[in-house]
Amino acid sequence: MNCTKSGIRDILLKKIINREIVAGVLGLGYVGLPLAVEIAKAGFRTLGFDVKKEKADSVNHGHSYIADVDNSDLKVLVERGTLAATTDFSEIRKVDFVVVCVPTPLDERRQPDISHVEEAVKSIARYLHKSMVVVLESTSYPGTTEELVKPILESTGLKCGEDFYLGFSPERINPGGAIYKVKSIPKVTAGLGAAAGEVISAMYESVLKNKVFRASSPSVAEMAKMLENSYRSVNIGLINEFAIFCNERGIDIWEVIEAAKTKPFGFAPFYPGPGLGGHCIPVDPCYLNYKASTYGFRFSMIDASMAVNDRMPEYCVGRISEILGRRLGKSVNSSRILVLGIAYKPDIDDCRESPAIRIIGRLRSSGADTVFYDPYIMQFHYHGKVYEGERSLTARLVRSVDMVVITTSHSKVDYEFVRSHAKVVFDTRNATKGLADRSNIELL
């Protein structure tokens, strides 16, 4: 096989056109599994890799554990032999195009933990072969692709840009989104070198509905991801601070937003809440500031917004205490409170970094008898303990508590039912918007 720089490019582009590429996805979570399904749907034989045997077994039986992946789609692909999953990473040797979709969380000191990326790339390096393409999708600080991934792969003796191609394409998954899903979300790609960029772009264009934006380097693509989520963090911090001030002045922040968004230019609405959750917005700015600090730089606006957002769960607990005292003449430590919603956003089963969990922890440490209900989440782990939720949302449950705190606006919940049986409702998401009787409802 001709493995010169131009030879690799031509071979790979031809294999993409003919659907002869064998694709691999490392990490079958919220990002990896939907991507693997779309690659397989596009006609490429796809192998999914995960360290958890239960995930691989579930995929191979056509059972999805991700809400955004239908069992029917998964089953058809598995039965056709287009998609399979394994914990045997030696199967990477069969793959031409491999995408890394492993977690990039924060450690206990809120510093980037890229150990999962490092281990995944080391697994690829063991079976790296000529004319392979490696793409990092896991979110990380700018420079990760060139400074971490490339040296590990080149430690094999193969040279990036000549023997194999390397690039970065930030994931833009939108869990629970009805409109924007993997296939319909515009994609940013970048390769180390023009040929790598062309091949990586061609592969994603063959899978997704949208044309991709080809960035000039992985660092640009990595920084674009940081900008996207830092933009959201800063604006959420701004609106949360507005909410705090509006409450002090007796002004309805939700009506303020509705008024402001009538302007057809120069304003994009953001909404307050009990804090940030999920795998991106609370995490990505920390990755950016970690990298910036190595250059003696800090993003002061990001720091300020993170400080506001981080204190929102505590602010909500303070509001709960004030409302209980004013409305019921009770303190937190003598109250029973129902927290409604554990997921970090509506209509998903993901509670990573959920502010509801911090609110529950703070309420319990203050002596409150706290229970929770979420139609998607039956239990969660926090500080080494397992917290079990209520199995159903009944009138008896709602009447048994002093306050209902709405922390996630799930569409499956009947908020009029909740209001009609509750003593008082503290709605941090404006989920009760539109209810006729709001006499026992207080908004964030």
Short mmCIF file of C-alpha atoms in Angstrom, two decimals:
data_model
loop_
_atom_site.label_atom_id
_atom_site.label_comp_id
_atom_site.label_asym_id
_atom_site.label_seq_id
_atom_site.Cartn_x
_atom_site.Cartn_y
_atom_site.Cartn_z
CA MET A 1 0.00 0.00 0.00
CA ASN A 2 1.22 3.46 -0.88
CA CYS A 3 1.44 5.27 2.45
CA THR A 4 2.89 8.58 1.34
CA LYS A 5 1.07 11.69 2.49
CA SER A 6 -0.91 12.03 -0.74
CA GLY A 7 -1.39 8.26 -0.91
CA ILE A 8 -3.11 8.12 2.49
CA ARG A 9 -5.37 11.02 1.56
CA ASP A 10 -6.45 9.48 -1.74
CA ILE A 11 -6.98 6.02 -0.25
CA LEU A 12 -9.07 7.32 2.63
CA LEU A 13 -11.21 9.64 0.50
CA LYS A 14 -11.97 6.77 -1.86
CA LYS A 15 -12.88 4.48 1.04
CA ILE A 16 -15.20 7.16 2.45
CA ILE A 17 -16.99 7.54 -0.89
CA ASN A 18 -17.35 3.76 -1.25
CA ARG A 19 -18.42 3.31 2.39
CA GLU A 20 -15.44 1.02 2.97
CA ILE A 21 -14.16 2.85 6.04
CA VAL A 22 -14.46 0.90 9.28
CA ALA A 23 -15.25 3.38 12.03
CA GLY A 24 -14.63 3.09 15.74
CA VAL A 25 -16.04 5.13 18.62
CA LEU A 26 -14.30 5.01 22.00
CA GLY A 27 -16.76 5.76 24.79
CA LEU A 28 -20.42 4.81 24.39
CA GLY A 29 -22.03 7.46 26.57
CA TYR A 30 -24.25 10.45 25.80
CA VAL A 31 -21.89 11.56 23.02
CA GLY A 32 -20.40 8.34 21.72
CA LEU A 33 -23.44 6.12 21.29
CA PRO A 34 -25.55 8.61 19.28
CA LEU A 35 -22.52 9.32 17.08
CA ALA A 36 -21.83 5.60 16.54
CA VAL A 37 -25.47 5.09 15.54
CA GLU A 38 -25.36 7.93 12.99
CA ILE A 39 -22.09 6.66 11.48
CA ALA A 40 -23.60 3.18 11.15
CA LYS A 41 -26.81 4.61 9.66
CA ALA A 42 -24.67 6.34 7.01
CA GLY A 43 -23.51 2.93 5.84
CA PHE A 44 -20.15 2.55 7.58
CA ARG A 45 -19.40 -0.58 9.57
CA THR A 46 -18.96 0.75 13.10
CA LEU A 47 -17.40 -0.66 16.25
CA GLY A 48 -18.17 0.89 19.62
CA PHE A 49 -15.67 0.51 22.45
CA ASP A 50 -16.33 0.95 26.15
CA VAL A 51 -14.69 -0.23 29.36
CA LYS A 52 -18.09 -1.16 30.79
CA LYS A 53 -19.26 -4.62 29.70
CA GLU A 54 -22.89 -3.83 30.50
CA LYS A 55 -22.87 -1.02 27.92
CA ALA A 56 -21.37 -3.21 25.21
CA ASP A 57 -23.82 -6.02 25.99
CA SER A 58 -26.76 -3.63 25.93
CA VAL A 59 -25.77 -2.29 22.50
CA ASN A 60 -25.26 -5.79 21.11
CA HIS A 61 -28.75 -6.77 22.29
CA GLY A 62 -30.26 -3.69 20.65
CA HIS A 63 -31.17 -2.07 23.97
CA SER A 64 -30.45 1.63 24.24
CA TYR A 65 -29.59 3.21 27.60
CA ILE A 66 -29.47 6.69 26.05
CA ALA A 67 -32.79 8.51 25.66
CA ASP A 68 -31.74 10.08 22.34
CA VAL A 69 -31.13 6.65 20.75
CA ASP A 70 -34.18 4.59 19.82
CA ASN A 71 -34.17 0.87 20.53
CA SER A 72 -35.62 0.24 17.07
CA ASP A 73 -32.75 2.07 15.33
CA LEU A 74 -30.16 0.29 17.43
CA LYS A 75 -31.69 -3.13 16.91
CA VAL A 76 -31.83 -2.77 13.12
CA LEU A 77 -28.19 -1.68 12.92
CA VAL A 78 -27.03 -4.52 15.16
CA GLU A 79 -29.04 -7.13 13.24
CA ARG A 80 -27.59 -5.88 9.96
CA GLY A 81 -24.11 -6.23 11.36
CA THR A 82 -23.43 -2.53 10.77
CA LEU A 83 -22.95 -1.73 14.45
CA ALA A 84 -21.36 -3.78 17.23
CA ALA A 85 -19.85 -2.98 20.61
CA THR A 86 -16.99 -4.51 22.53
CA THR A 87 -14.72 -4.13 25.54
CA ASP A 88 -11.86 -5.72 23.59
CA PHE A 89 -9.73 -2.76 22.57
CA SER A 90 -7.50 -4.94 20.41
CA GLU A 91 -10.31 -4.70 17.86
CA ILE A 92 -9.07 -1.15 17.21
CA ARG A 93 -6.60 -2.72 14.79
CA LYS A 94 -9.55 -3.30 12.42
CA VAL A 95 -10.58 0.35 12.45
CA ASP A 96 -9.68 3.04 9.89
CA PHE A 97 -11.36 6.06 11.48
CA VAL A 98 -11.56 6.24 15.26
CA VAL A 99 -13.29 8.92 17.35
CA VAL A 100 -12.56 9.46 21.05
CA CYS A 101 -15.70 10.36 23.04
CA VAL A 102 -14.67 9.70 26.62
CA PRO A 103 -15.50 11.91 29.65
CA THR A 104 -13.43 14.94 30.61
CA PRO A 105 -14.68 15.76 34.12
CA LEU A 106 -13.24 17.88 36.89
CA ASP A 107 -11.40 16.39 39.85
CA GLU A 108 -12.16 17.14 43.50
CA ARG A 109 -10.16 20.40 43.23
CA ARG A 110 -12.17 21.39 40.11
CA GLN A 111 -9.13 20.90 37.93
CA PRO A 112 -9.31 19.17 34.51
CA ASP A 113 -9.18 15.39 34.68
CA ILE A 114 -8.03 14.20 31.26
CA SER A 115 -7.01 10.74 32.43
CA HIS A 116 -9.82 9.15 30.41
CA VAL A 117 -8.55 10.79 27.23
CA GLU A 118 -5.00 9.74 27.98
CA GLU A 119 -5.99 6.12 28.57
CA ALA A 120 -8.17 6.03 25.45
CA VAL A 121 -5.37 7.39 23.28
CA LYS A 122 -2.90 4.91 24.77
CA SER A 123 -5.34 2.14 23.84
CA ILE A 124 -5.40 3.43 20.27
CA ALA A 125 -1.60 3.72 20.18
CA ARG A 126 -1.24 0.01 20.98
CA TYR A 127 -3.05 -0.84 17.74
CA LEU A 128 -2.32 2.25 15.64
CA HIS A 129 -1.62 1.40 12.02
CA LYS A 130 -0.71 3.27 8.88
CA SER A 131 -3.50 5.21 7.18
CA MET A 132 -5.58 5.38 10.39
CA VAL A 133 -7.44 8.57 11.28
CA VAL A 134 -7.83 9.56 14.94
CA VAL A 135 -10.26 12.30 15.97
CA LEU A 136 -10.71 13.64 19.48
CA GLU A 137 -14.28 14.77 20.27
CA SER A 138 -13.93 14.91 24.05
CA THR A 139 -13.96 18.50 25.25
CA SER A 140 -10.63 19.67 26.58
CA TYR A 141 -8.45 22.75 26.83
CA PRO A 142 -6.90 24.22 23.68
CA GLY A 143 -3.73 22.35 22.80
CA THR A 144 -4.81 18.91 23.97
CA THR A 145 -4.76 17.36 20.49
CA GLU A 146 -1.25 18.51 19.66
CA GLU A 147 0.31 18.50 23.11
CA LEU A 148 -1.18 15.33 24.60
CA VAL A 149 -2.68 13.12 21.90
CA LYS A 150 -0.08 13.53 19.16
CA PRO A 151 2.99 12.60 21.29
CA ILE A 152 1.28 9.46 22.60
CA LEU A 153 0.42 8.31 19.09
CA GLU A 154 3.85 9.19 17.70
CA SER A 155 5.53 7.22 20.48
CA THR A 156 4.69 4.19 18.32
CA GLY A 157 7.19 5.34 15.70
CA LEU A 158 4.47 6.33 13.23
CA LYS A 159 4.50 9.97 12.15
CA CYS A 160 1.44 12.22 12.27
CA GLY A 161 0.54 13.59 8.84
CA GLU A 162 2.56 10.95 7.02
CA ASP A 163 1.59 7.58 8.50
CA PHE A 164 -1.67 8.55 10.20
CA TYR A 165 -3.98 11.54 10.47
CA LEU A 166 -5.06 13.32 13.64
CA GLY A 167 -7.69 15.94 14.32
CA PHE A 168 -10.28 17.41 16.64
CA SER A 169 -14.03 17.91 16.27
CA PRO A 170 -15.87 19.26 19.31
CA GLU A 171 -18.98 17.37 20.33
CA ARG A 172 -22.15 19.43 20.26
CA ILE A 173 -24.59 16.91 21.66
CA ASN A 174 -27.89 18.31 22.92
CA PRO A 175 -29.40 15.67 25.24
CA GLY A 176 -33.17 15.68 25.15
CA GLY A 177 -33.28 18.23 22.34
CA ALA A 178 -36.29 17.75 20.04
CA ILE A 179 -34.86 19.78 17.14
CA TYR A 180 -31.07 19.71 17.29
CA LYS A 181 -29.72 16.17 17.32
CA VAL A 182 -26.35 14.73 16.31
CA LYS A 183 -27.14 14.56 12.61
CA SER A 184 -28.62 18.03 12.30
CA ILE A 185 -26.18 20.07 14.41
CA PRO A 186 -23.51 21.87 12.35
CA LYS A 187 -20.06 20.39 12.91
CA VAL A 188 -16.66 21.98 13.34
CA THR A 189 -13.66 19.88 12.31
CA ALA A 190 -9.92 20.37 12.15
CA GLY A 191 -6.95 18.25 11.22
CA LEU A 192 -3.23 18.54 11.77
CA GLY A 193 -2.38 19.41 8.23
CA ALA A 194 -4.51 20.16 5.16
CA ALA A 195 -4.81 16.54 4.06
CA ALA A 196 -5.98 15.39 7.49
CA GLY A 197 -8.46 18.25 7.62
CA GLU A 198 -9.87 17.29 4.22
CA VAL A 199 -10.32 13.62 5.13
CA ILE A 200 -11.87 14.30 8.52
CA SER A 201 -14.25 16.86 7.01
CA ALA A 202 -15.24 14.43 4.24
CA MET A 203 -16.02 11.70 6.76
CA TYR A 204 -18.29 13.90 8.89
CA GLU A 205 -20.00 15.35 5.81
CA SER A 206 -20.85 11.82 4.70
CA VAL A 207 -22.53 11.13 8.06
CA LEU A 208 -24.26 14.39 8.98
CA LYS A 209 -26.96 16.46 7.26
CA ASN A 210 -25.01 19.69 7.54
CA LYS A 211 -21.85 20.83 5.87
CA VAL A 212 -19.00 21.14 8.32
CA PHE A 213 -16.91 24.17 9.15
CA ARG A 214 -13.29 23.20 8.61
CA ALA A 215 -11.09 25.10 11.06
CA SER A 216 -7.45 25.72 10.22
CA SER A 217 -6.10 23.84 13.24
CA PRO A 218 -7.24 21.70 16.18
CA SER A 219 -6.45 24.58 18.54
CA VAL A 220 -8.99 26.77 16.75
CA ALA A 221 -11.64 24.04 17.00
CA GLU A 222 -10.81 23.42 20.66
CA MET A 223 -11.03 27.13 21.43
CA ALA A 224 -14.35 27.39 19.56
CA LYS A 225 -15.83 24.84 21.94
CA MET A 226 -14.51 26.82 24.90
CA LEU A 227 -16.05 30.00 23.50
CA GLU A 228 -19.47 28.40 22.91
CA ASN A 229 -19.90 27.27 26.49
CA SER A 230 -18.11 30.19 28.14
CA TYR A 231 -20.52 32.48 26.28
CA ARG A 232 -23.42 30.59 27.80
CA SER A 233 -21.84 30.54 31.27
CA VAL A 234 -21.23 34.29 31.24
CA ASN A 235 -24.75 35.12 30.05
CA ILE A 236 -26.39 32.73 32.51
CA GLY A 237 -24.33 34.32 35.27
CA LEU A 238 -25.53 37.74 34.15
CA ILE A 239 -29.20 36.76 34.15
CA ASN A 240 -28.86 34.98 37.51
CA GLU A 241 -27.46 38.17 39.00
CA PHE A 242 -30.34 40.10 37.45
CA ALA A 243 -32.73 37.60 39.06
CA ILE A 244 -31.21 38.13 42.49
CA PHE A 245 -31.44 41.91 42.17
CA CYS A 246 -34.97 41.82 40.71
CA ASN A 247 -36.15 39.74 43.66
CA GLU A 248 -34.74 42.35 46.04
CA ARG A 249 -36.69 45.04 44.18
CA GLY A 250 -39.92 43.00 43.86
CA ILE A 251 -39.59 42.84 40.06
CA ASP A 252 -40.53 39.70 38.07
CA ILE A 253 -37.34 38.72 36.19
CA TRP A 254 -39.30 36.38 33.90
CA GLU A 255 -41.47 39.27 32.70
CA VAL A 256 -38.35 41.40 32.31
CA ILE A 257 -36.89 38.80 29.96
CA GLU A 258 -40.12 38.55 27.96
CA ALA A 259 -40.11 42.32 27.54
CA ALA A 260 -36.43 42.49 26.54
CA LYS A 261 -36.64 39.69 23.97
CA THR A 262 -39.21 41.60 21.92
CA LYS A 263 -36.20 43.50 20.54
CA PRO A 264 -35.47 41.80 17.19
CA PHE A 265 -31.73 42.49 17.26
CA GLY A 266 -28.90 42.78 19.76
CA PHE A 267 -30.46 40.59 22.44
CA ALA A 268 -30.53 36.82 22.97
CA PRO A 269 -32.62 35.58 25.91
CA PHE A 270 -31.03 33.57 28.70
CA TYR A 271 -32.94 32.36 31.74
CA PRO A 272 -32.10 32.17 35.44
CA GLY A 273 -32.11 28.95 37.41
CA PRO A 274 -30.86 27.20 40.54
CA GLY A 275 -27.36 26.77 39.13
CA LEU A 276 -25.50 25.14 36.27
CA GLY A 277 -25.48 21.44 35.49
CA GLY A 278 -24.41 19.00 32.81
CA HIS A 279 -21.18 17.95 31.20
CA CYS A 280 -20.31 21.23 29.45
CA ILE A 281 -21.25 24.63 30.85
CA PRO A 282 -20.07 24.12 34.46
CA VAL A 283 -16.94 22.28 33.29
CA ASP A 284 -15.57 23.84 30.11
CA PRO A 285 -14.74 27.29 31.55
CA CYS A 286 -12.61 25.52 34.18
CA TYR A 287 -10.67 23.79 31.39
CA LEU A 288 -10.15 27.11 29.63
CA ASN A 289 -8.96 28.94 32.73
CA TYR A 290 -6.67 26.01 33.59
CA LYS A 291 -4.92 26.40 30.25
CA ALA A 292 -4.96 30.20 30.40
CA SER A 293 -3.28 30.10 33.80
CA THR A 294 -0.22 28.40 32.27
CA TYR A 295 0.26 31.63 30.32
CA GLY A 296 -0.36 33.81 33.38
CA PHE A 297 -3.83 34.78 32.15
CA ARG A 298 -7.28 34.60 33.74
CA PHE A 299 -10.66 35.17 32.10
CA SER A 300 -12.08 37.58 34.65
CA MET A 301 -15.57 37.60 33.13
CA ILE A 302 -15.68 33.81 33.25
CA ASP A 303 -14.49 33.83 36.86
CA ALA A 304 -17.18 36.33 37.81
CA SER A 305 -19.98 34.41 36.08
CA MET A 306 -18.84 31.11 37.59
CA ALA A 307 -18.90 32.68 41.05
CA VAL A 308 -22.50 33.81 40.53
CA ASN A 309 -23.61 30.48 39.07
CA ASP A 310 -21.83 28.45 41.75
CA ARG A 311 -23.65 30.24 44.55
CA MET A 312 -27.14 29.86 43.05
CA PRO A 313 -27.94 26.59 44.91
CA GLU A 314 -27.09 28.30 48.20
CA TYR A 315 -29.09 31.35 47.17
CA CYS A 316 -32.08 29.08 46.45
CA VAL A 317 -31.77 27.48 49.88
CA GLY A 318 -31.81 30.96 51.36
CA ARG A 319 -34.97 31.79 49.42
CA ILE A 320 -36.55 28.51 50.59
CA SER A 321 -35.81 29.45 54.20
CA GLU A 322 -37.24 32.94 53.75
CA ILE A 323 -40.42 31.69 52.04
CA LEU A 324 -41.03 29.00 54.67
CA GLY A 325 -40.72 31.57 57.45
CA ARG A 326 -42.87 34.19 55.78
CA ARG A 327 -45.61 31.90 54.48
CA LEU A 328 -45.74 29.09 57.03
CA GLY A 329 -43.88 30.40 60.05
CA LYS A 330 -41.50 27.45 59.85
CA SER A 331 -37.74 27.03 59.69
CA VAL A 332 -35.88 24.77 57.29
CA ASN A 333 -34.90 22.31 60.01
CA SER A 334 -38.52 21.71 60.98
CA SER A 335 -39.80 21.35 57.40
CA ARG A 336 -40.42 18.56 54.94
CA ILE A 337 -39.47 19.58 51.40
CA LEU A 338 -40.08 17.91 48.04
CA VAL A 339 -37.49 18.69 45.37
CA LEU A 340 -39.08 18.23 41.97
CA GLY A 341 -36.49 17.35 39.34
CA ILE A 342 -32.94 16.02 39.66
CA ALA A 343 -31.85 16.09 36.00
CA TYR A 344 -29.84 19.15 35.06
CA LYS A 345 -32.21 19.99 32.18
CA PRO A 346 -35.74 19.01 31.13
CA ASP A 347 -36.72 15.59 29.84
CA ILE A 348 -33.41 13.76 30.24
CA ASP A 349 -32.03 11.27 32.76
CA ASP A 350 -28.65 12.96 33.28
CA CYS A 351 -27.94 14.54 36.67
CA ARG A 352 -24.23 15.30 36.27
CA GLU A 353 -23.34 18.50 38.15
CA SER A 354 -27.06 19.07 38.77
CA PRO A 355 -27.71 22.02 41.11
CA ALA A 356 -30.72 20.12 42.51
CA ILE A 357 -28.32 17.69 44.16
CA ARG A 358 -26.46 20.51 45.88
CA ILE A 359 -29.75 22.01 47.03
CA ILE A 360 -30.79 18.68 48.55
CA GLY A 361 -27.42 18.32 50.25
CA ARG A 362 -27.62 21.80 51.72
CA LEU A 363 -31.21 21.34 52.87
CA ARG A 364 -30.42 18.04 54.56
CA SER A 365 -27.35 19.47 56.28
CA SER A 366 -29.66 22.21 57.60
CA GLY A 367 -31.94 19.57 59.11
CA ALA A 368 -34.74 19.49 56.54
CA ASP A 369 -36.58 16.25 55.80
CA THR A 370 -35.98 16.31 52.04
CA VAL A 371 -37.40 13.96 49.42
CA PHE A 372 -37.24 14.14 45.63
CA TYR A 373 -39.14 13.02 42.59
CA ASP A 374 -37.94 12.89 38.99
CA PRO A 375 -39.77 10.92 36.29
CA TYR A 376 -36.43 10.02 34.69
CA ILE A 377 -34.17 9.44 37.69
CA MET A 378 -34.91 7.02 40.53
CA GLN A 379 -31.66 7.48 42.44
CA PHE A 380 -28.42 9.43 42.48
CA HIS A 381 -25.04 9.20 44.21
CA TYR A 382 -23.68 12.10 46.21
CA HIS A 383 -20.61 12.14 48.47
CA GLY A 384 -20.54 8.35 48.62
CA LYS A 385 -24.21 7.93 49.48
CA VAL A 386 -27.12 6.66 47.41
CA TYR A 387 -30.28 8.77 47.49
CA GLU A 388 -33.52 7.05 46.50
CA GLY A 389 -36.34 9.06 44.97
CA GLU A 390 -40.11 8.77 45.26
CA ARG A 391 -41.59 6.30 42.79
CA SER A 392 -44.61 8.39 41.86
CA LEU A 393 -45.89 11.92 42.24
CA THR A 394 -49.12 11.55 44.18
CA ALA A 395 -51.48 13.99 45.84
CA ARG A 396 -50.64 12.37 49.15
CA LEU A 397 -46.93 13.01 48.63
CA VAL A 398 -47.43 16.66 47.65
CA ARG A 399 -49.78 17.31 50.56
CA SER A 400 -47.33 15.70 52.99
CA VAL A 401 -44.64 18.34 52.43
CA ASP A 402 -44.39 21.96 53.51
CA MET A 403 -42.91 23.11 50.23
CA VAL A 404 -42.37 21.87 46.68
CA VAL A 405 -39.21 23.20 45.03
CA ILE A 406 -39.21 22.91 41.24
CA THR A 407 -35.61 22.53 40.09
CA THR A 408 -36.19 20.94 36.66
CA SER A 409 -39.08 21.75 34.32
CA HIS A 410 -39.89 18.27 33.00
CA SER A 411 -42.76 18.24 30.51
CA LYS A 412 -44.07 14.98 32.01
CA VAL A 413 -45.00 16.71 35.28
CA ASP A 414 -48.51 18.16 35.72
CA TYR A 415 -47.70 21.42 37.46
CA GLU A 416 -51.35 22.37 37.99
CA PHE A 417 -51.74 19.08 39.87
CA VAL A 418 -48.71 19.95 41.99
CA ARG A 419 -49.93 23.49 42.68
CA SER A 420 -53.42 22.34 43.61
CA HIS A 421 -52.15 20.03 46.36
CA ALA A 422 -49.12 22.02 47.59
CA LYS A 423 -48.99 24.37 50.54
CA VAL A 424 -46.41 26.50 48.74
CA VAL A 425 -44.33 26.09 45.56
CA PHE A 426 -40.94 27.66 44.93
CA ASP A 427 -40.46 27.54 41.15
CA THR A 428 -36.84 28.13 40.09
CA ARG A 429 -37.54 27.41 36.40
CA ASN A 430 -40.80 29.24 35.65
CA ALA A 431 -42.33 25.82 34.98
CA THR A 432 -45.67 27.03 36.33
CA LYS A 433 -45.92 29.81 33.76
CA GLY A 434 -49.46 30.07 32.48
CA LEU A 435 -51.23 28.58 35.49
CA ALA A 436 -54.32 30.59 36.35
CA ASP A 437 -54.04 30.36 40.15
CA ARG A 438 -50.57 31.35 41.29
CA SER A 439 -51.44 32.35 44.84
CA ASN A 440 -49.21 29.67 46.41
CA ILE A 441 -46.36 29.99 43.88
CA GLU A 442 -43.19 32.02 44.27
CA LEU A 443 -40.67 32.39 41.44
CA LEU A 444 -36.89 32.59 41.52
#
